[in-house]
Short mmCIF file of C-alpha atoms and ligand atoms in Angstrom, two decimals:
data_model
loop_
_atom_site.label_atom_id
_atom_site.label_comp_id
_atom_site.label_asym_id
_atom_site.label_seq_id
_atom_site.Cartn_x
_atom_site.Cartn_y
_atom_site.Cartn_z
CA UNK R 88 100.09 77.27 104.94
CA UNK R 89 103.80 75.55 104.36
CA UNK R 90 104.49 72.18 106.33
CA UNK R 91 106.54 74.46 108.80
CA UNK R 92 103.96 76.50 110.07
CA UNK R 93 101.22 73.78 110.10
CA UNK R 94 103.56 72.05 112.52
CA UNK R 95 103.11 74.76 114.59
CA UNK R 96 99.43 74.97 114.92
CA UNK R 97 97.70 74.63 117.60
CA UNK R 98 96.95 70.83 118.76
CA UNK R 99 93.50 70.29 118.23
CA UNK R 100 92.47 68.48 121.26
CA UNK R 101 89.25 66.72 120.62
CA UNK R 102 90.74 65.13 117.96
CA UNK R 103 94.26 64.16 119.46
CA UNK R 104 92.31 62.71 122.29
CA UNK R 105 89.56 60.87 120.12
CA UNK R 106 92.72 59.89 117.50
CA UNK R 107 95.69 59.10 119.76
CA UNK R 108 93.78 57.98 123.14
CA UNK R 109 91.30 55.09 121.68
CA UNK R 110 94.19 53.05 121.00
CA UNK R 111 96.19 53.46 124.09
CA UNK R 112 92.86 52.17 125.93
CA UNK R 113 92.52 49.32 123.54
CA UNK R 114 95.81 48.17 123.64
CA UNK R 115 95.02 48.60 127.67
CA UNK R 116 91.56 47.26 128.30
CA UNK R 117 90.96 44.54 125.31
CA UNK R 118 93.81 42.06 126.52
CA UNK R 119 92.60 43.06 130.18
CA UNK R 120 89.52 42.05 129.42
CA UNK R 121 90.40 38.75 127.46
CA UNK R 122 92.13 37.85 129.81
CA UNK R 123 89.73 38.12 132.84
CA UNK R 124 86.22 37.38 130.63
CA UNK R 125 87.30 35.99 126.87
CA UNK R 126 85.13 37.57 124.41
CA UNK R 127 81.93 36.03 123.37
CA UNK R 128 80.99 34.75 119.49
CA UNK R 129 78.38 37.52 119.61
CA UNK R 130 80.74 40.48 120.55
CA UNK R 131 82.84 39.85 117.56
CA UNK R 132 79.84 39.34 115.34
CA UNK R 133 79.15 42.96 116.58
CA UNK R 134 82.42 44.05 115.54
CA UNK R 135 82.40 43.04 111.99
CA UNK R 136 78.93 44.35 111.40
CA UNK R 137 79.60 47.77 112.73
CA UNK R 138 82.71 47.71 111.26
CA UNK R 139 80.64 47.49 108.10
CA UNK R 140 77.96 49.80 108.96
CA UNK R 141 80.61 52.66 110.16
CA UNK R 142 82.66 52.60 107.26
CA UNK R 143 79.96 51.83 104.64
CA UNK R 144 78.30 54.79 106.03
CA UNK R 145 81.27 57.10 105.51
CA UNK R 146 82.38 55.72 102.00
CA UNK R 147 78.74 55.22 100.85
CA UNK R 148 77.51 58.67 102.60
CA UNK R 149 79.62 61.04 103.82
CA UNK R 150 82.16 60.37 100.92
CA UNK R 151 80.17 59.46 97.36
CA UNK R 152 76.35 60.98 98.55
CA UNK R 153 77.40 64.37 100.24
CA UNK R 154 81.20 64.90 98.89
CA UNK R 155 80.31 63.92 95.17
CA UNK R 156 77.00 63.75 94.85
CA UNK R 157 77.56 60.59 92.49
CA UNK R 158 73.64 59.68 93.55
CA UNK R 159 70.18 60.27 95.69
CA UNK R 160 68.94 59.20 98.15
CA UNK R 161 65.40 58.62 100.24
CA UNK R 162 64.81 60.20 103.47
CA UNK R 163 65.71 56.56 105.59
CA UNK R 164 68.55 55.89 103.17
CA UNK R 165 70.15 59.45 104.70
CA UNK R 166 68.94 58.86 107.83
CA UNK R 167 70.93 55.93 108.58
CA UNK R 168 74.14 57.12 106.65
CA UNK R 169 74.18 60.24 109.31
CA UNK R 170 73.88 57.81 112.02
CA UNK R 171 76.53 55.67 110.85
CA UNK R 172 78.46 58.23 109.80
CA UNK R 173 78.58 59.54 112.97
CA UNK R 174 79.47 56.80 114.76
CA UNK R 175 82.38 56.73 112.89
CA UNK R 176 83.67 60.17 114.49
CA UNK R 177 84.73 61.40 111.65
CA UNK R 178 83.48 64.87 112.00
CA UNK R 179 80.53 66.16 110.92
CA UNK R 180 79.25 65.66 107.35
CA UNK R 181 79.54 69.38 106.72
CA UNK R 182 82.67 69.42 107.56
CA UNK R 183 83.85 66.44 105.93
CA UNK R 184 82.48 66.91 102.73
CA UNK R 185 84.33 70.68 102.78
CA UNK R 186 87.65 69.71 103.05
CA UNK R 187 87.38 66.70 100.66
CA UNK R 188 85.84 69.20 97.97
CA UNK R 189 88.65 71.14 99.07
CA UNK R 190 91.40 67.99 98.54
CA UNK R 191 89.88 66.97 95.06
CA UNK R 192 90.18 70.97 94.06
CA UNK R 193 93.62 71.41 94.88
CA UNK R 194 94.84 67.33 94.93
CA UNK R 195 98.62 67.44 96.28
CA UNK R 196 98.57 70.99 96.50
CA UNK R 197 101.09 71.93 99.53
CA UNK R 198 99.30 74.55 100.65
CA UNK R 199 95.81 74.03 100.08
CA UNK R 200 95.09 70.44 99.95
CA UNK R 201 94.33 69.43 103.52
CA UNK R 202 95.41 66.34 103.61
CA UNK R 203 98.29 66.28 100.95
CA UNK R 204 99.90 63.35 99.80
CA UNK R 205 103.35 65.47 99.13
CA UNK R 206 103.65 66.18 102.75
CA UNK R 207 104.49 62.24 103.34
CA UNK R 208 102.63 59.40 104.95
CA UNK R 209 102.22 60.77 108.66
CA UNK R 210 100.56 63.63 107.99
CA UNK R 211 98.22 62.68 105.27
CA UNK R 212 97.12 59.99 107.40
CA UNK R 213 96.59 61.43 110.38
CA UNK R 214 98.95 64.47 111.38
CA UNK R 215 96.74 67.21 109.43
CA UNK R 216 94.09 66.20 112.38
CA UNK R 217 96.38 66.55 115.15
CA UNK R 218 96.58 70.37 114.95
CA UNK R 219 94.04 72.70 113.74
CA UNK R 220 93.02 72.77 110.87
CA UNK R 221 94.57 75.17 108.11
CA UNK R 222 93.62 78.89 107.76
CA UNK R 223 91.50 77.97 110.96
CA UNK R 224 87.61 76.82 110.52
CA UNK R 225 86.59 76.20 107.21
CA UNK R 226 84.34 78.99 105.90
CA UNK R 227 81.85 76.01 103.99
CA UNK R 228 81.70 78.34 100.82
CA UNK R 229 82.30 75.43 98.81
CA UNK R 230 79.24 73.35 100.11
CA UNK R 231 76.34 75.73 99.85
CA UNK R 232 74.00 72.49 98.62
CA UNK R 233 74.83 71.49 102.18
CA UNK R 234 74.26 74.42 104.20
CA UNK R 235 70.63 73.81 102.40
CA UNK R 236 70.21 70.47 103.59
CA UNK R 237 68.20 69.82 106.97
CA UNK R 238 69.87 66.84 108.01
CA UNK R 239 72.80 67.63 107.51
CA UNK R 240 72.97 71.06 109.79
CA UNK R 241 70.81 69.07 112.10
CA UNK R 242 73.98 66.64 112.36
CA UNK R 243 76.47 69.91 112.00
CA UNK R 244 74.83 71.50 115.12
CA UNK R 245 74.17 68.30 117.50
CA UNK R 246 77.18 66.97 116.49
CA UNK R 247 78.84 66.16 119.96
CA UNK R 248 75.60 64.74 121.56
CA UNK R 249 75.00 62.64 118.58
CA UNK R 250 78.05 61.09 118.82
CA UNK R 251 77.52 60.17 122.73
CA UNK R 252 74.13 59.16 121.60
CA UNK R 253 75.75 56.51 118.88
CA UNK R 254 78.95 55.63 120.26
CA UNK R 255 77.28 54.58 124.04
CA UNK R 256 73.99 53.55 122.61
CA UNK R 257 74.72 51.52 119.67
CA UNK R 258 76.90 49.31 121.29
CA UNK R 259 75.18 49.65 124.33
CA UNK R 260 72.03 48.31 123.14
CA UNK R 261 73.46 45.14 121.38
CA UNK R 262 75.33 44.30 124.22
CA UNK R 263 72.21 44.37 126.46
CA UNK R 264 70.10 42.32 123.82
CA UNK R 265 72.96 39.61 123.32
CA UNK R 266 74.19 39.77 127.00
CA UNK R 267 77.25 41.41 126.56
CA UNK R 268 77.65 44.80 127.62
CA UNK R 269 81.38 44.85 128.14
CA UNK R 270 82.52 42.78 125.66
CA UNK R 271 80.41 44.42 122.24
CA UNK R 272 81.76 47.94 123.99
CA UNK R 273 84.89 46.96 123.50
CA UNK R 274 84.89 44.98 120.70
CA UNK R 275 82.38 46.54 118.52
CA UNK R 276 82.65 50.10 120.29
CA UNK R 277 86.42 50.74 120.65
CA UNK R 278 88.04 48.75 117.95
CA UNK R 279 85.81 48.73 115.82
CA UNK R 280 85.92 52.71 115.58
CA UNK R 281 89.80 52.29 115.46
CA UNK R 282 89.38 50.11 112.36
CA UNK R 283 87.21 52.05 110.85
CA UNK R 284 89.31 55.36 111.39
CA UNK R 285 92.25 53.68 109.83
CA UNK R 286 91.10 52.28 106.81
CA UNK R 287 89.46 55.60 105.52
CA UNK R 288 92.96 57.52 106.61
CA UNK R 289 94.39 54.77 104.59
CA UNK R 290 92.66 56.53 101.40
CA UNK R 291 94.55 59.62 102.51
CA UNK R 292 97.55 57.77 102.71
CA UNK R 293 98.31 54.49 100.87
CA UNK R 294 96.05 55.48 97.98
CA UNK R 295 98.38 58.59 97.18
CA UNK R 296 101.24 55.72 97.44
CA UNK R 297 101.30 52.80 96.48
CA UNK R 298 99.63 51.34 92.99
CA UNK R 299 98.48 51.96 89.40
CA UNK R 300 97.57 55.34 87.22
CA UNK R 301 95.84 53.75 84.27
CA UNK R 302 93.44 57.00 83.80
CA UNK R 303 95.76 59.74 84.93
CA UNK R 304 99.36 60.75 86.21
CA UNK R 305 98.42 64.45 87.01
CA UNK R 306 98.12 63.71 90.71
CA UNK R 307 99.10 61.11 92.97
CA UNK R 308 96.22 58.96 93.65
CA UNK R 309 96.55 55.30 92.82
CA UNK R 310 94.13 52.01 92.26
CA UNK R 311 95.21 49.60 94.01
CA UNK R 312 92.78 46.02 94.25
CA UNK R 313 94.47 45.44 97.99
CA UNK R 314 93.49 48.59 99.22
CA UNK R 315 90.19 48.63 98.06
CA UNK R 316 89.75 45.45 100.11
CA UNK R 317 90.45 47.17 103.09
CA UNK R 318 88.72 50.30 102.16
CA UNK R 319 85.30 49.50 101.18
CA UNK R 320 85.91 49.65 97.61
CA UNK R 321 87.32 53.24 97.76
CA UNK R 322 90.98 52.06 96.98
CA UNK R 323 90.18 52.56 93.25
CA UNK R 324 91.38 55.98 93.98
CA UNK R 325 92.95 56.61 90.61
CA UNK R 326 89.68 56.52 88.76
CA UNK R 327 88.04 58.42 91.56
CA UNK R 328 90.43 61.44 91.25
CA UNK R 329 89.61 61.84 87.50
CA UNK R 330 86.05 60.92 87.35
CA UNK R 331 84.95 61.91 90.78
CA UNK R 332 81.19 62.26 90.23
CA UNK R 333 81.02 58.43 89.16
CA UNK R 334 79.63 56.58 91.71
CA UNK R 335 81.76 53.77 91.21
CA UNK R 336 85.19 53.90 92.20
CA UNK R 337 85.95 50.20 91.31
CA UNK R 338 84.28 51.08 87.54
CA UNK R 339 84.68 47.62 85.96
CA UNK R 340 82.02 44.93 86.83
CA UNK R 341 84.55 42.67 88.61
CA UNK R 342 86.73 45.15 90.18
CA UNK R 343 85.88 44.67 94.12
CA UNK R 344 83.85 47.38 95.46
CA UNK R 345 81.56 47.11 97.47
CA UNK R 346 80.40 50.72 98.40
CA UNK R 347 78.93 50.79 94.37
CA UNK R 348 77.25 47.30 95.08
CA UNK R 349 75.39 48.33 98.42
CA UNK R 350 74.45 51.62 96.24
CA UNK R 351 73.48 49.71 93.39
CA UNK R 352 71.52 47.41 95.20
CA UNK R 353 69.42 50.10 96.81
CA UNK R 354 68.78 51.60 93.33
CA UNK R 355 66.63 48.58 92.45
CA UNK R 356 64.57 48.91 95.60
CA UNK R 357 64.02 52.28 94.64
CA UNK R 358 65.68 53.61 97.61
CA UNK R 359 68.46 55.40 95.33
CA UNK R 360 67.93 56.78 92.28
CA UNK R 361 70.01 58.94 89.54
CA UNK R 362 73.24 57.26 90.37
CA UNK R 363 75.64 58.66 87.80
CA UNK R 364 77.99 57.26 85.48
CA UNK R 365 80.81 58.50 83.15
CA UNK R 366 80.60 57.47 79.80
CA UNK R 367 82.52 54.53 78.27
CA UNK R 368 83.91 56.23 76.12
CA UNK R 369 85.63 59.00 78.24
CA UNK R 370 86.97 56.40 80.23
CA UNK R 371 88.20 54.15 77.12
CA UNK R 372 89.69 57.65 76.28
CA UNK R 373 91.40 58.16 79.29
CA UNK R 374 92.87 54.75 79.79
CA UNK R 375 93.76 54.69 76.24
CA UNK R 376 96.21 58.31 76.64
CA UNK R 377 97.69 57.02 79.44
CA UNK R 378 98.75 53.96 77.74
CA UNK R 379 100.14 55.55 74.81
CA UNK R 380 102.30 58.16 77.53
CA UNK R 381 103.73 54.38 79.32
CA UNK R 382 104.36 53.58 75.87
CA UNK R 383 106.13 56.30 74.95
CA UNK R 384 108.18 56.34 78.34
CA UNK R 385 109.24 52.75 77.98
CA UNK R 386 110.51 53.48 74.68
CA UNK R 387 112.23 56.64 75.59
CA UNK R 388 114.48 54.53 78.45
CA UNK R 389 115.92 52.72 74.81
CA UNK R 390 116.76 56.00 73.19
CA UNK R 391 116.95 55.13 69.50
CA UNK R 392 116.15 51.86 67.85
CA UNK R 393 118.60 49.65 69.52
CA UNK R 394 116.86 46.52 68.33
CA UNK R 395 115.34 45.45 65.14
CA UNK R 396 112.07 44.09 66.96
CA UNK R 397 111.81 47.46 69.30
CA UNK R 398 111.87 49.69 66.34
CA UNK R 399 108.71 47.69 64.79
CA UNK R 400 106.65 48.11 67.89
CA UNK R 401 108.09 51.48 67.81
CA UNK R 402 106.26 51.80 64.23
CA UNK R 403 103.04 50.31 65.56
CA UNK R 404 102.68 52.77 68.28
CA UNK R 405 103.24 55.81 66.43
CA UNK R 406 100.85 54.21 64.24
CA UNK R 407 98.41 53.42 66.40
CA UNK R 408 98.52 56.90 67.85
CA UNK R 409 97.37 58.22 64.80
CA UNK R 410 94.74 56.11 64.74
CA UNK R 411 93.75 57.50 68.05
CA UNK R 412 93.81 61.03 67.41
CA UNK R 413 91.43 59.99 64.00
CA UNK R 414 88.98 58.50 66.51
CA UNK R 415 88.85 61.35 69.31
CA UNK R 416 88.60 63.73 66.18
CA UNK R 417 85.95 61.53 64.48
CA UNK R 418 83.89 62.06 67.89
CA UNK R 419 84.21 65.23 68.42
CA UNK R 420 83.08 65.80 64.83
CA UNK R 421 80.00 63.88 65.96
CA UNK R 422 79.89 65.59 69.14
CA UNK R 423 79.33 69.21 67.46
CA UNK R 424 76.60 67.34 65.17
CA UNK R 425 74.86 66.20 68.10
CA UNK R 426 74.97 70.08 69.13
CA UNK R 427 74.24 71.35 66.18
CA UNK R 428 71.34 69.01 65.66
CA UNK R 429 69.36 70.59 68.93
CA UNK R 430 70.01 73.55 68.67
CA UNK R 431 68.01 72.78 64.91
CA UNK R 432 64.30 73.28 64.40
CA UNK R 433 61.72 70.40 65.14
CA UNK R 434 61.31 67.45 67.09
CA UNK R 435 61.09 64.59 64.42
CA UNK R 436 64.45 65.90 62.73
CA UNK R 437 66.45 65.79 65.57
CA UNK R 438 64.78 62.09 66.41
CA UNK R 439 66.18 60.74 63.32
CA UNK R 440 69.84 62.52 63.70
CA UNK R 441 70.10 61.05 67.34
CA UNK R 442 69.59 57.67 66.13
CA UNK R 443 71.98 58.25 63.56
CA UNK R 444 74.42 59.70 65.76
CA UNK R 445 74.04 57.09 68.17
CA UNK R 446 75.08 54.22 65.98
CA UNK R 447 78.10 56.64 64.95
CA UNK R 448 79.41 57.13 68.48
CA UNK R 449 78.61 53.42 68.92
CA UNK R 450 81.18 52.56 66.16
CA UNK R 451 83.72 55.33 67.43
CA UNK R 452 83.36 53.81 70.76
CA UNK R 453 84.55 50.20 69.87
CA UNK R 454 86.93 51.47 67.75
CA UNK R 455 88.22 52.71 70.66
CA UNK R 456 88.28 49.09 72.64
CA UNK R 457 89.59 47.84 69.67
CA UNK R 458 92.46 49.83 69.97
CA UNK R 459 93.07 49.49 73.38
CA UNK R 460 93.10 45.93 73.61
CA UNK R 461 95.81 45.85 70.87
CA UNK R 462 97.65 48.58 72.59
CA UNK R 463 97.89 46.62 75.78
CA UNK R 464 98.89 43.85 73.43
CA UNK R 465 101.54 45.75 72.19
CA UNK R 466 102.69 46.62 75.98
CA UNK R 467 102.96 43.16 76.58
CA UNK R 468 105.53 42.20 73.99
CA UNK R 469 107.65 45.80 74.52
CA UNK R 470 108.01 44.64 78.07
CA UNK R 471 108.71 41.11 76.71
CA UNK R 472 111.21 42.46 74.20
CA UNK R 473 112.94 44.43 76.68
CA UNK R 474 113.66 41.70 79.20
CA UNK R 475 115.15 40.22 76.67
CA UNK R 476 117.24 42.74 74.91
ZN1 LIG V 252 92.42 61.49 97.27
ZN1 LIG V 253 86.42 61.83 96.70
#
């Protein structure tokens, strides 16, 4: 469907109302109300905790559990997800996890990617949800692991009562226990869901905008360390596009995410399990391409050799790339050893070839960081060389 004729869908009204009307009564009721009763210590507590909750829940859940399936989890791990997930009226998980299959299939595709990045900042946002959804209801084909999965059709069918149930009763309840009906309705109830909606649009939006590509420039999703701050981790978006079934987004230790750390931390109590990782080195590999590509498009903007220094590095690329395509055809050299050795007869031989193999990929591998960090060394002083030239 062209950005012509999805203007001229019909308005979906649930979700204009939901979308558009909480923050007309916000911006009416919450000064109102600070002005007539002040909010208490313990309604704002309420809003940063189910600001967490809601949005962990969705990032943690909806997003890297039923999207990606980047891990497991127990029966009261799910549980809670679906309730926080739904709290977050975001649509049901069913439906959620379709179209984002859908939006990693066909990334920036005009017409198929639901919430495309290439029809501008509005839209992907929040326009696509203002009018109905493309090609009408999704037909789930893409999700059969979900039509399998109790909870989730549980959720899919009850949706609209379960979101009464958890958007009056949640807040509801803590505001009766602290004292505070009013005050944790508005505060953790309204806002909080406006927050919430926002900063996993903003993955939708800002992530296709603004920030780095160090593992791929084949679509438009970025990492960017300010947006993950806002986003629960999930504004390592670049990495997530290529390795989607990771269930990091932030993959390096420090890189702040704390979606991986809450999933992570579950693992050890046992309450998650199989949580899957891309290899190093496919991700060494990746980062490592891409940085030869800047390299080469830095050096392009000089044409030919126009300074001594510039030509060197020039040298030490092309050089270096060679070394790269030695290593990535050293390993997959290895790689059709590995395959050859189990499809091979017994047990014992195949023992001994792993461990062999292993300490061979093991050297391939830091070859590999070898060469990146003196790639990204090299980066440096181009950059340097060309301020100065
Ligand atoms: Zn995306
Ligand atoms: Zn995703």
């Amino acid at each position: 469907m062209s950005a012509e004729s999805q203007t001229k869908a019909p308005i979906n009204w649930p979700g204009a109302i939901v979308l558009l009307g909480t923050p007309i009564a916000a911006l009416i009721l919450i000064p109102w109300y600070a002005y007539h009763h002040d909010f208490t210590l313990g309604a704002w507590l309420s809003f940063i905790l189910l600001l967490a909750f809601s949005s962990l829940s969705i990032t943690a859940g909806y997003h890297r559990l039923w999207s990606h399936r980047a891990y497991e989890a127990s029966l009261p791990v799910k549980l809670i997800l679906m309730i926080g997930g739904t709290f977050a009226i975001q649509n049901s998980i069913l439906f959620w996890s379709s179209g984002h299959r859908v939006h990693h299939r066909h990334v920036d595709d005009i017409e198929l990617d639901p919430y495309s990045a290439k029809k501008g900042f509005w839209y992907s946002h929040i326009g696509w949800m203002l009018r109905d959804y493309p090609n009408g209801t999704p037909d789930y084909k893409n999700v059969p692991d979900l039509l399998n999965d109790k909870l989730v059709m549980f959720q899919h069918n009850y949706y609209i009562p379960l979101v009464l149930l958890t958007s009056l009763g949640i807040p509801g309840l803590i505001g009766w226990a602290i004292g505070d009906i009013w005050g944790v309705m508005l505060l953790g109830g309204l806002l909080r869901l406006i927050i919430s909606h926002h900063v996993t649009f903003f993955i939708n939006s800002l992530c296709h905008m603004f920030g780095k590509r160090p593992y791929t420039d084949e679509n438009t999703a970025r990492d960017n360390f300010w947006l993950a701050i806002f986003t629960w981790g999930e504004g390592y978006h670049n990495y997530h596009h290529i390795f989607q079934y990771d269930y990091r987004n932030g993959v390096k230790w420090w890189q702040y995410d704390p979606t991986k750390w809450l999933i992570w931390s579950l693992s050890t109590m046992g309450l998650t399990k199989n949580l899957r990782r891309i290899p190093s080195f496919n991700i060494k590999r990746a980062e490592l391409a891409m940085k030869f590509k800047y390299a080469e498009k830095n050096l392009a903007i000089f044409g030919h050799d126009v300074d001594e220094d510039i030509a060197q590095i020039k040298n030490k690329i092309a050089l270096e790339y060679d070394t790269f395509t030695h290593t990535l055809n050293e390993w997959a050299h290895l790689k059709e050893q590995e395959l050859q050795a189990k499809k091979a007869s017994v047990a014992e031989k195949i023992h001994q070839i792993d461990v062999k193999l292993k300490h061979e990929f093991h050297a391939v591998e830091k070859s590999l960081i070898e060469q990146s960090e003196r790639m990204e060394l090299m980066l440096r002083s181009l950059k340097k060389e060309m301020k100065r030239v």
